[in-house]
PDB file of C-alpha atoms in Angstrom:
ATOM      1  CA  UNK A  21       3.477  19.296  -4.030  1.00  0.00           C
ATOM      2  CA  UNK A  22       1.938  16.935  -1.447  1.00  0.00           C
ATOM      3  CA  UNK A  23      -0.919  16.037  -3.771  1.00  0.00           C
ATOM      4  CA  UNK A  24       1.461  15.564  -6.704  1.00  0.00           C
ATOM      5  CA  UNK A  25       3.725  13.139  -4.806  1.00  0.00           C
ATOM      6  CA  UNK A  26       1.686   9.970  -5.566  1.00  0.00           C
ATOM      7  CA  UNK A  27       1.721  10.891  -9.250  1.00  0.00           C
ATOM      8  CA  UNK A  28       5.508  11.336  -9.136  1.00  0.00           C
ATOM      9  CA  UNK A  29       5.848   7.895  -7.565  1.00  0.00           C
ATOM     10  CA  UNK A  30       3.495   6.438 -10.182  1.00  0.00           C
ATOM     11  CA  UNK A  31       5.598   7.967 -12.980  1.00  0.00           C
ATOM     12  CA  UNK A  32       8.778   6.470 -11.495  1.00  0.00           C
ATOM     13  CA  UNK A  33       7.184   3.021 -11.254  1.00  0.00           C
ATOM     14  CA  UNK A  34       5.860   3.264 -14.819  1.00  0.00           C
ATOM     15  CA  UNK A  35       9.325   4.234 -16.040  1.00  0.00           C
ATOM     16  CA  UNK A  36      10.925   1.322 -14.195  1.00  0.00           C
ATOM     17  CA  UNK A  37       8.412  -1.161 -15.621  1.00  0.00           C
ATOM     18  CA  UNK A  38       8.971   0.176 -19.157  1.00  0.00           C
ATOM     19  CA  UNK A  39      12.775   0.030 -18.838  1.00  0.00           C
ATOM     20  CA  UNK A  40      12.812  -3.465 -17.331  1.00  0.00           C
ATOM     21  CA  UNK A  41      10.316  -4.763 -19.887  1.00  0.00           C
ATOM     22  CA  UNK A  42      12.535  -3.504 -22.694  1.00  0.00           C
ATOM     23  CA  UNK A  43      15.652  -5.005 -21.089  1.00  0.00           C
ATOM     24  CA  UNK A  44      14.097  -8.448 -20.587  1.00  0.00           C
ATOM     25  CA  UNK A  45      12.431  -8.449 -24.016  1.00  0.00           C
ATOM     26  CA  UNK A  46      15.636  -7.580 -25.897  1.00  0.00           C
ATOM     27  CA  UNK A  47      18.291  -9.313 -23.772  1.00  0.00           C
ATOM     28  CA  UNK A  48      16.923 -11.667 -21.107  1.00  0.00           C
ATOM     29  CA  UNK A  49      19.556 -11.675 -18.327  1.00  0.00           C
ATOM     30  CA  UNK A  50      20.738 -14.903 -16.746  1.00  0.00           C
ATOM     31  CA  UNK A  51      19.528 -15.400 -13.155  1.00  0.00           C
ATOM     32  CA  UNK A  52      23.155 -15.358 -11.971  1.00  0.00           C
ATOM     33  CA  UNK A  53      24.070 -12.197 -13.906  1.00  0.00           C
ATOM     34  CA  UNK A  54      25.038  -9.052 -12.051  1.00  0.00           C
ATOM     35  CA  UNK A  55      21.963  -7.289 -13.444  1.00  0.00           C
ATOM     36  CA  UNK A  56      19.534  -9.903 -12.108  1.00  0.00           C
ATOM     37  CA  UNK A  57      21.299 -10.212  -8.751  1.00  0.00           C
ATOM     38  CA  UNK A  58      21.405  -6.440  -8.259  1.00  0.00           C
ATOM     39  CA  UNK A  59      17.747  -6.210  -9.217  1.00  0.00           C
ATOM     40  CA  UNK A  60      16.975  -8.703  -6.470  1.00  0.00           C
ATOM     41  CA  UNK A  61      18.943  -6.610  -3.989  1.00  0.00           C
ATOM     42  CA  UNK A  62      17.025  -3.481  -4.994  1.00  0.00           C
ATOM     43  CA  UNK A  63      13.758  -5.353  -4.454  1.00  0.00           C
ATOM     44  CA  UNK A  64      14.832  -6.629  -1.040  1.00  0.00           C
ATOM     45  CA  UNK A  65      16.214  -3.210  -0.099  1.00  0.00           C
ATOM     46  CA  UNK A  66      12.917  -1.541  -1.015  1.00  0.00           C
ATOM     47  CA  UNK A  67      10.981  -3.996   1.154  1.00  0.00           C
ATOM     48  CA  UNK A  68      13.315  -3.381   4.090  1.00  0.00           C
ATOM     49  CA  UNK A  69      13.344   0.427   3.813  1.00  0.00           C
ATOM     50  CA  UNK A  70       9.541   0.489   3.548  1.00  0.00           C
ATOM     51  CA  UNK A  71       9.450  -0.540   7.217  1.00  0.00           C
ATOM     52  CA  UNK A  72      10.299   3.080   8.021  1.00  0.00           C
ATOM     53  CA  UNK A  73       6.556   3.766   7.897  1.00  0.00           C
ATOM     54  CA  UNK A  74       6.075   1.525  10.935  1.00  0.00           C
ATOM     55  CA  UNK A  75       8.770   3.544  12.696  1.00  0.00           C
ATOM     56  CA  UNK A  76       7.188   6.847  11.619  1.00  0.00           C
ATOM     57  CA  UNK A  77       3.855   5.840  13.173  1.00  0.00           C
ATOM     58  CA  UNK A  78       5.620   5.672  16.538  1.00  0.00           C
ATOM     59  CA  UNK A  79       8.275   8.374  16.099  1.00  0.00           C
ATOM     60  CA  UNK A  80       7.356  12.019  16.674  1.00  0.00           C
ATOM     61  CA  UNK A  81      10.700  13.076  15.158  1.00  0.00           C
ATOM     62  CA  UNK A  82       9.842  11.433  11.823  1.00  0.00           C
ATOM     63  CA  UNK A  83       6.306  12.839  11.899  1.00  0.00           C
ATOM     64  CA  UNK A  84       7.810  16.289  12.464  1.00  0.00           C
ATOM     65  CA  UNK A  85      10.056  15.704   9.451  1.00  0.00           C
ATOM     66  CA  UNK A  86       7.125  14.756   7.188  1.00  0.00           C
ATOM     67  CA  UNK A  87       3.430  14.066   7.523  1.00  0.00           C
ATOM     68  CA  UNK A  88       2.377  10.517   8.262  1.00  0.00           C
ATOM     69  CA  UNK A  89       0.483  10.500   4.959  1.00  0.00           C
ATOM     70  CA  UNK A  90       3.787  11.269   3.169  1.00  0.00           C
ATOM     71  CA  UNK A  91       5.459   8.346   4.921  1.00  0.00           C
ATOM     72  CA  UNK A  92       2.531   6.144   3.874  1.00  0.00           C
ATOM     73  CA  UNK A  93       2.908   7.190   0.235  1.00  0.00           C
ATOM     74  CA  UNK A  94       6.648   6.431   0.480  1.00  0.00           C
ATOM     75  CA  UNK A  95       5.821   3.048   2.037  1.00  0.00           C
ATOM     76  CA  UNK A  96       3.424   2.189  -0.801  1.00  0.00           C
ATOM     77  CA  UNK A  97       5.915   3.371  -3.437  1.00  0.00           C
ATOM     78  CA  UNK A  98       8.675   1.165  -2.029  1.00  0.00           C
ATOM     79  CA  UNK A  99       6.286  -1.777  -1.748  1.00  0.00           C
ATOM     80  CA  UNK A 100       5.268  -1.482  -5.395  1.00  0.00           C
ATOM     81  CA  UNK A 101       8.858  -0.918  -6.506  1.00  0.00           C
ATOM     82  CA  UNK A 102       9.985  -3.941  -4.499  1.00  0.00           C
ATOM     83  CA  UNK A 103       7.299  -6.098  -6.104  1.00  0.00           C
ATOM     84  CA  UNK A 104       8.247  -4.900  -9.613  1.00  0.00           C
ATOM     85  CA  UNK A 105      11.912  -5.726  -9.021  1.00  0.00           C
ATOM     86  CA  UNK A 106      11.081  -9.124  -7.519  1.00  0.00           C
ATOM     87  CA  UNK A 107       8.802 -10.032 -10.445  1.00  0.00           C
ATOM     88  CA  UNK A 108      11.479  -9.282 -13.044  1.00  0.00           C
ATOM     89  CA  UNK A 109      14.207 -10.830 -10.888  1.00  0.00           C
ATOM     90  CA  UNK A 110      12.104 -14.026 -10.684  1.00  0.00           C
ATOM     91  CA  UNK A 111      10.959 -14.294 -14.313  1.00  0.00           C
ATOM     92  CA  UNK A 112      13.464 -17.083 -14.982  1.00  0.00           C
ATOM     93  CA  UNK A 113      11.547 -19.267 -12.496  1.00  0.00           C
ATOM     94  CA  UNK A 114       8.695 -19.521 -14.978  1.00  0.00           C
ATOM     95  CA  UNK A 115      10.721 -20.355 -18.092  1.00  0.00           C
ATOM     96  CA  UNK A 116      10.669 -23.879 -19.512  1.00  0.00           C
ATOM     97  CA  UNK A 117      14.438 -24.187 -19.355  1.00  0.00           C
ATOM     98  CA  UNK A 118      14.527 -23.555 -15.600  1.00  0.00           C
ATOM     99  CA  UNK A 119      11.900 -26.026 -14.400  1.00  0.00           C
ATOM    100  CA  UNK A 120       9.352 -24.780 -11.873  1.00  0.00           C
ATOM    101  CA  UNK A 121       9.663 -26.377  -8.422  1.00  0.00           C
ATOM    102  CA  UNK A 122       7.245 -25.467  -5.613  1.00  0.00           C
ATOM    103  CA  UNK A 123       9.814 -26.479  -2.969  1.00  0.00           C
ATOM    104  CA  UNK A 124      12.485 -24.178  -4.364  1.00  0.00           C
ATOM    105  CA  UNK A 125      13.213 -21.461  -1.721  1.00  0.00           C
ATOM    106  CA  UNK A 126      13.272 -18.866  -4.507  1.00  0.00           C
ATOM    107  CA  UNK A 127       9.765 -19.900  -5.588  1.00  0.00           C
ATOM    108  CA  UNK A 128       8.496 -19.891  -1.999  1.00  0.00           C
ATOM    109  CA  UNK A 129      10.057 -16.464  -1.501  1.00  0.00           C
ATOM    110  CA  UNK A 130       8.359 -15.115  -4.629  1.00  0.00           C
ATOM    111  CA  UNK A 131       4.988 -16.498  -3.518  1.00  0.00           C
ATOM    112  CA  UNK A 132       5.433 -14.947  -0.058  1.00  0.00           C
ATOM    113  CA  UNK A 133       6.305 -11.560  -1.574  1.00  0.00           C
ATOM    114  CA  UNK A 134       3.250 -11.717  -3.866  1.00  0.00           C
ATOM    115  CA  UNK A 135       0.924 -12.637  -0.987  1.00  0.00           C
ATOM    116  CA  UNK A 136       2.244  -9.828   1.220  1.00  0.00           C
ATOM    117  CA  UNK A 137       2.056  -7.348  -1.664  1.00  0.00           C
ATOM    118  CA  UNK A 138      -1.582  -8.063  -2.492  1.00  0.00           C
ATOM    119  CA  UNK A 139      -2.396  -8.250   1.201  1.00  0.00           C
ATOM    120  CA  UNK A 140      -0.877  -4.774   1.520  1.00  0.00           C
ATOM    121  CA  UNK A 141      -3.057  -3.455  -1.303  1.00  0.00           C
ATOM    122  CA  UNK A 142      -6.118  -4.829   0.467  1.00  0.00           C
ATOM    123  CA  UNK A 143      -4.930  -3.272   3.737  1.00  0.00           C
ATOM    124  CA  UNK A 144      -4.514   0.106   2.024  1.00  0.00           C
ATOM    125  CA  UNK A 145      -8.116  -0.169   0.849  1.00  0.00           C
ATOM    126  CA  UNK A 146      -9.287  -0.902   4.401  1.00  0.00           C
ATOM    127  CA  UNK A 147      -7.142   1.962   5.716  1.00  0.00           C
ATOM    128  CA  UNK A 148      -9.067   4.382   3.503  1.00  0.00           C
ATOM    129  CA  UNK A 149     -12.132   3.808   5.690  1.00  0.00           C
ATOM    130  CA  UNK A 150     -10.420   5.113   8.826  1.00  0.00           C
ATOM    131  CA  UNK A 151     -10.838   8.867   9.466  1.00  0.00           C
ATOM    132  CA  UNK A 152      -7.551  10.786   9.527  1.00  0.00           C
ATOM    133  CA  UNK A 153      -6.336  14.295  10.072  1.00  0.00           C
ATOM    134  CA  UNK A 154      -5.025  16.288   7.117  1.00  0.00           C
ATOM    135  CA  UNK A 155      -1.529  15.123   8.174  1.00  0.00           C
ATOM    136  CA  UNK A 156      -2.517  11.468   8.010  1.00  0.00           C
ATOM    137  CA  UNK A 157      -2.930  10.742  11.729  1.00  0.00           C
ATOM    138  CA  UNK A 158      -5.754   8.349  12.542  1.00  0.00           C
ATOM    139  CA  UNK A 159      -8.639  10.010  14.359  1.00  0.00           C
ATOM    140  CA  UNK A 160     -10.793   8.589  17.130  1.00  0.00           C
ATOM    141  CA  UNK A 161     -14.561   8.938  16.915  1.00  0.00           C
ATOM    142  CA  UNK A 162     -14.500  11.777  19.472  1.00  0.00           C
ATOM    143  CA  UNK A 163     -11.968  13.722  17.377  1.00  0.00           C
ATOM    144  CA  UNK A 164     -14.056  13.230  14.253  1.00  0.00           C
ATOM    145  CA  UNK A 165     -17.175  14.494  15.982  1.00  0.00           C
ATOM    146  CA  UNK A 166     -15.249  17.509  17.324  1.00  0.00           C
ATOM    147  CA  UNK A 167     -14.032  18.483  13.838  1.00  0.00           C
ATOM    148  CA  UNK A 168     -17.511  17.951  12.395  1.00  0.00           C
ATOM    149  CA  UNK A 169     -18.905  20.353  14.994  1.00  0.00           C
ATOM    150  CA  UNK A 170     -16.307  22.961  13.986  1.00  0.00           C
ATOM    151  CA  UNK A 171     -17.163  22.562  10.303  1.00  0.00           C
ATOM    152  CA  UNK A 172     -20.842  23.118  11.009  1.00  0.00           C
ATOM    153  CA  UNK A 173     -23.901  21.552   9.428  1.00  0.00           C
ATOM    154  CA  UNK A 174     -24.257  20.943   5.720  1.00  0.00           C
ATOM    155  CA  UNK A 175     -26.655  23.111   3.721  1.00  0.00           C
ATOM    156  CA  UNK A 176     -30.093  21.531   3.448  1.00  0.00           C
ATOM    157  CA  UNK A 177     -29.541  20.994  -0.295  1.00  0.00           C
ATOM    158  CA  UNK A 178     -26.621  18.655   0.486  1.00  0.00           C
ATOM    159  CA  UNK A 179     -28.158  16.695   3.352  1.00  0.00           C
ATOM    160  CA  UNK A 180     -29.152  13.880   1.005  1.00  0.00           C
ATOM    161  CA  UNK A 181     -25.454  13.135   0.451  1.00  0.00           C
ATOM    162  CA  UNK A 182     -24.998  11.987   4.051  1.00  0.00           C
ATOM    163  CA  UNK A 183     -25.109   8.257   4.884  1.00  0.00           C
ATOM    164  CA  UNK A 184     -28.354   6.676   5.899  1.00  0.00           C
ATOM    165  CA  UNK A 185     -29.305   3.329   7.364  1.00  0.00           C
ATOM    166  CA  UNK A 186     -27.466   1.130   9.896  1.00  0.00           C
ATOM    167  CA  UNK A 187     -23.749   1.407  10.642  1.00  0.00           C
ATOM    168  CA  UNK A 188     -21.818  -0.912   8.251  1.00  0.00           C
ATOM    169  CA  UNK A 189     -20.646  -4.203   9.767  1.00  0.00           C
ATOM    170  CA  UNK A 190     -18.458  -6.606   7.853  1.00  0.00           C
ATOM    171  CA  UNK A 191     -16.438  -6.228   4.668  1.00  0.00           C
ATOM    172  CA  UNK A 192     -19.419  -6.294   2.301  1.00  0.00           C
ATOM    173  CA  UNK A 193     -21.142  -3.465   4.163  1.00  0.00           C
ATOM    174  CA  UNK A 194     -17.896  -1.467   4.200  1.00  0.00           C
ATOM    175  CA  UNK A 195     -17.539  -1.804   0.441  1.00  0.00           C
ATOM    176  CA  UNK A 196     -21.133  -0.594   0.084  1.00  0.00           C
ATOM    177  CA  UNK A 197     -20.324   2.410   2.314  1.00  0.00           C
ATOM    178  CA  UNK A 198     -17.258   3.128   0.181  1.00  0.00           C
ATOM    179  CA  UNK A 199     -19.354   3.137  -2.986  1.00  0.00           C
ATOM    180  CA  UNK A 200     -21.763   5.521  -1.285  1.00  0.00           C
ATOM    181  CA  UNK A 201     -18.850   7.793  -0.385  1.00  0.00           C
ATOM    182  CA  UNK A 202     -17.624   7.910  -3.959  1.00  0.00           C
ATOM    183  CA  UNK A 203     -21.129   8.517  -5.263  1.00  0.00           C
ATOM    184  CA  UNK A 204     -21.657  11.414  -2.857  1.00  0.00           C
ATOM    185  CA  UNK A 205     -18.357  13.022  -3.831  1.00  0.00           C
ATOM    186  CA  UNK A 206     -19.173  12.658  -7.538  1.00  0.00           C
ATOM    187  CA  UNK A 207     -22.548  14.279  -6.888  1.00  0.00           C
ATOM    188  CA  UNK A 208     -20.799  17.122  -5.037  1.00  0.00           C
ATOM    189  CA  UNK A 209     -18.406  17.631  -7.970  1.00  0.00           C
ATOM    190  CA  UNK A 210     -21.372  18.176 -10.268  1.00  0.00           C
ATOM    191  CA  UNK A 211     -22.955  20.898  -8.109  1.00  0.00           C
ATOM    192  CA  UNK A 212     -22.451  24.620  -8.575  1.00  0.00           C
ATOM    193  CA  UNK A 213     -20.545  25.311  -5.349  1.00  0.00           C
ATOM    194  CA  UNK A 214     -17.640  27.769  -4.777  1.00  0.00           C
ATOM    195  CA  UNK A 215     -14.257  26.005  -4.625  1.00  0.00           C
ATOM    196  CA  UNK A 216     -13.525  26.916  -0.993  1.00  0.00           C
ATOM    197  CA  UNK A 217     -16.980  25.757   0.055  1.00  0.00           C
ATOM    198  CA  UNK A 218     -16.554  22.622  -2.023  1.00  0.00           C
ATOM    199  CA  UNK A 219     -13.362  21.696  -0.131  1.00  0.00           C
ATOM    200  CA  UNK A 220     -15.006  22.235   3.259  1.00  0.00           C
ATOM    201  CA  UNK A 221     -18.100  20.276   2.254  1.00  0.00           C
ATOM    202  CA  UNK A 222     -15.939  17.498   0.800  1.00  0.00           C
ATOM    203  CA  UNK A 223     -13.985  17.256   4.054  1.00  0.00           C
ATOM    204  CA  UNK A 224     -17.195  17.131   6.053  1.00  0.00           C
ATOM    205  CA  UNK A 225     -18.709  14.485   3.811  1.00  0.00           C
ATOM    206  CA  UNK A 226     -15.615  12.289   4.050  1.00  0.00           C
ATOM    207  CA  UNK A 227     -15.508  12.588   7.835  1.00  0.00           C
ATOM    208  CA  UNK A 228     -19.243  11.997   8.190  1.00  0.00           C
ATOM    209  CA  UNK A 229     -19.198   8.941   5.962  1.00  0.00           C
ATOM    210  CA  UNK A 230     -16.050   7.576   7.600  1.00  0.00           C
ATOM    211  CA  UNK A 231     -17.535   8.100  11.040  1.00  0.00           C
ATOM    212  CA  UNK A 232     -20.562   6.148   9.862  1.00  0.00           C
ATOM    213  CA  UNK A 233     -18.304   3.211   8.918  1.00  0.00           C
ATOM    214  CA  UNK A 234     -15.675   3.621  11.652  1.00  0.00           C
ATOM    215  CA  UNK A 235     -16.769   0.820  13.975  1.00  0.00           C
ATOM    216  CA  UNK A 236     -16.914  -1.849  11.306  1.00  0.00           C
ATOM    217  CA  UNK A 237     -13.757  -0.626   9.551  1.00  0.00           C
ATOM    218  CA  UNK A 238     -11.644  -0.747  12.705  1.00  0.00           C
ATOM    219  CA  UNK A 239     -12.653  -4.343  13.391  1.00  0.00           C
ATOM    220  CA  UNK A 240     -11.895  -5.540   9.867  1.00  0.00           C
ATOM    221  CA  UNK A 241      -8.631  -3.558   9.784  1.00  0.00           C
ATOM    222  CA  UNK A 242      -7.458  -5.046  13.090  1.00  0.00           C
ATOM    223  CA  UNK A 243      -8.165  -8.553  11.803  1.00  0.00           C
ATOM    224  CA  UNK A 244      -6.191  -7.735   8.661  1.00  0.00           C
ATOM    225  CA  UNK A 245      -3.206  -6.564  10.754  1.00  0.00           C
ATOM    226  CA  UNK A 246      -3.231  -9.834  12.722  1.00  0.00           C
ATOM    227  CA  UNK A 247      -2.892 -11.710   9.412  1.00  0.00           C
ATOM    228  CA  UNK A 248      -0.578  -9.322   7.542  1.00  0.00           C
ATOM    229  CA  UNK A 249       2.199  -9.023  10.130  1.00  0.00           C
ATOM    230  CA  UNK A 250       3.066 -12.734  10.392  1.00  0.00           C
ATOM    231  CA  UNK A 251       2.868 -13.027   6.598  1.00  0.00           C
ATOM    232  CA  UNK A 252       5.382 -10.174   6.296  1.00  0.00           C
ATOM    233  CA  UNK A 253       7.653 -11.855   8.862  1.00  0.00           C
ATOM    234  CA  UNK A 254       7.565 -15.115   6.874  1.00  0.00           C
ATOM    235  CA  UNK A 255       8.391 -13.148   3.714  1.00  0.00           C
ATOM    236  CA  UNK A 256      11.506 -11.591   5.283  1.00  0.00           C
ATOM    237  CA  UNK A 257      12.641 -14.963   6.675  1.00  0.00           C
ATOM    238  CA  UNK A 258      12.252 -16.616   3.253  1.00  0.00           C
ATOM    239  CA  UNK A 259      14.096 -13.676   1.645  1.00  0.00           C
ATOM    240  CA  UNK A 260      17.073 -14.198   3.970  1.00  0.00           C
ATOM    241  CA  UNK A 261      16.991 -17.939   3.266  1.00  0.00           C
ATOM    242  CA  UNK A 262      16.898 -17.268  -0.474  1.00  0.00           C
ATOM    243  CA  UNK A 263      19.919 -14.958  -0.279  1.00  0.00           C
ATOM    244  CA  UNK A 264      21.944 -17.347   1.910  1.00  0.00           C
ATOM    245  CA  UNK A 265      21.178 -20.433  -0.205  1.00  0.00           C
ATOM    246  CA  UNK A 266      21.900 -18.553  -3.450  1.00  0.00           C
ATOM    247  CA  UNK A 267      25.297 -17.419  -2.238  1.00  0.00           C
ATOM    248  CA  UNK A 268      26.140 -20.880  -0.861  1.00  0.00           C
ATOM    249  CA  UNK A 269      25.240 -22.339  -4.252  1.00  0.00           C
ATOM    250  CA  UNK A 270      27.341 -19.689  -6.021  1.00  0.00           C
ATOM    251  CA  UNK A 271      30.364 -20.436  -3.812  1.00  0.00           C
ATOM    252  CA  UNK A 272      30.008 -24.185  -4.323  1.00  0.00           C
ATOM    253  CA  UNK A 273      29.693 -23.724  -8.102  1.00  0.00           C
ATOM    254  CA  UNK A 274      32.746 -21.435  -8.295  1.00  0.00           C
ATOM    255  CA  UNK A 275      34.815 -23.928  -6.281  1.00  0.00           C
ATOM    256  CA  UNK A 276      34.335 -26.661  -8.907  1.00  0.00           C
TER     257      UNK A 276
END
């Protein structure tokens, strides 16, 4: 079930995109319609609830309720769902009849959401370099080495799959290490190895390769966090401004 969860989320997102595409293609809703407004609320709600992952990283009670990796998958699902809702909610901004204005708070809010979304995707890619326990907890180098010792050495026939050369430094070197990881795992999949042994070897390979890239990955990831957090804060501020200004405009319009 744990492994199937991302696929369930993906199916939900695909269904939402298909349904919204059909709705907007057959009957484009007005930006002030209940459908469009509620869609915006769902998008904002998703982006607020996704913050529960930040709480789960610090809350033992939430980590006892579900693995940290499960909270991360939920966080990613809500982020993607929020972006989908915001895109459809904001489609009217790009129509000829509306008139695109860079200083419009709604436009600025959409740009902020898009930047944070794609920044989050990049952060998820960086996060994949950091070694974690099976429950999703980040592991220190000492913990990785301890687990590697418990797993034992690889058979001599698989030694060539281990990383070689200097420890990766910088984003380009990390990407190269990632490609090496994927190549090693593909090579392992093509070998005649019992399934239980395959899982143990795969775990050891992932840990060994991640340990090889750990120093560089942590530095790049920390720099990403320094950039991502203020961007997310700006996004939430602009979202509140967008909601307040929209409702002020709606009240002024209804009073005429």
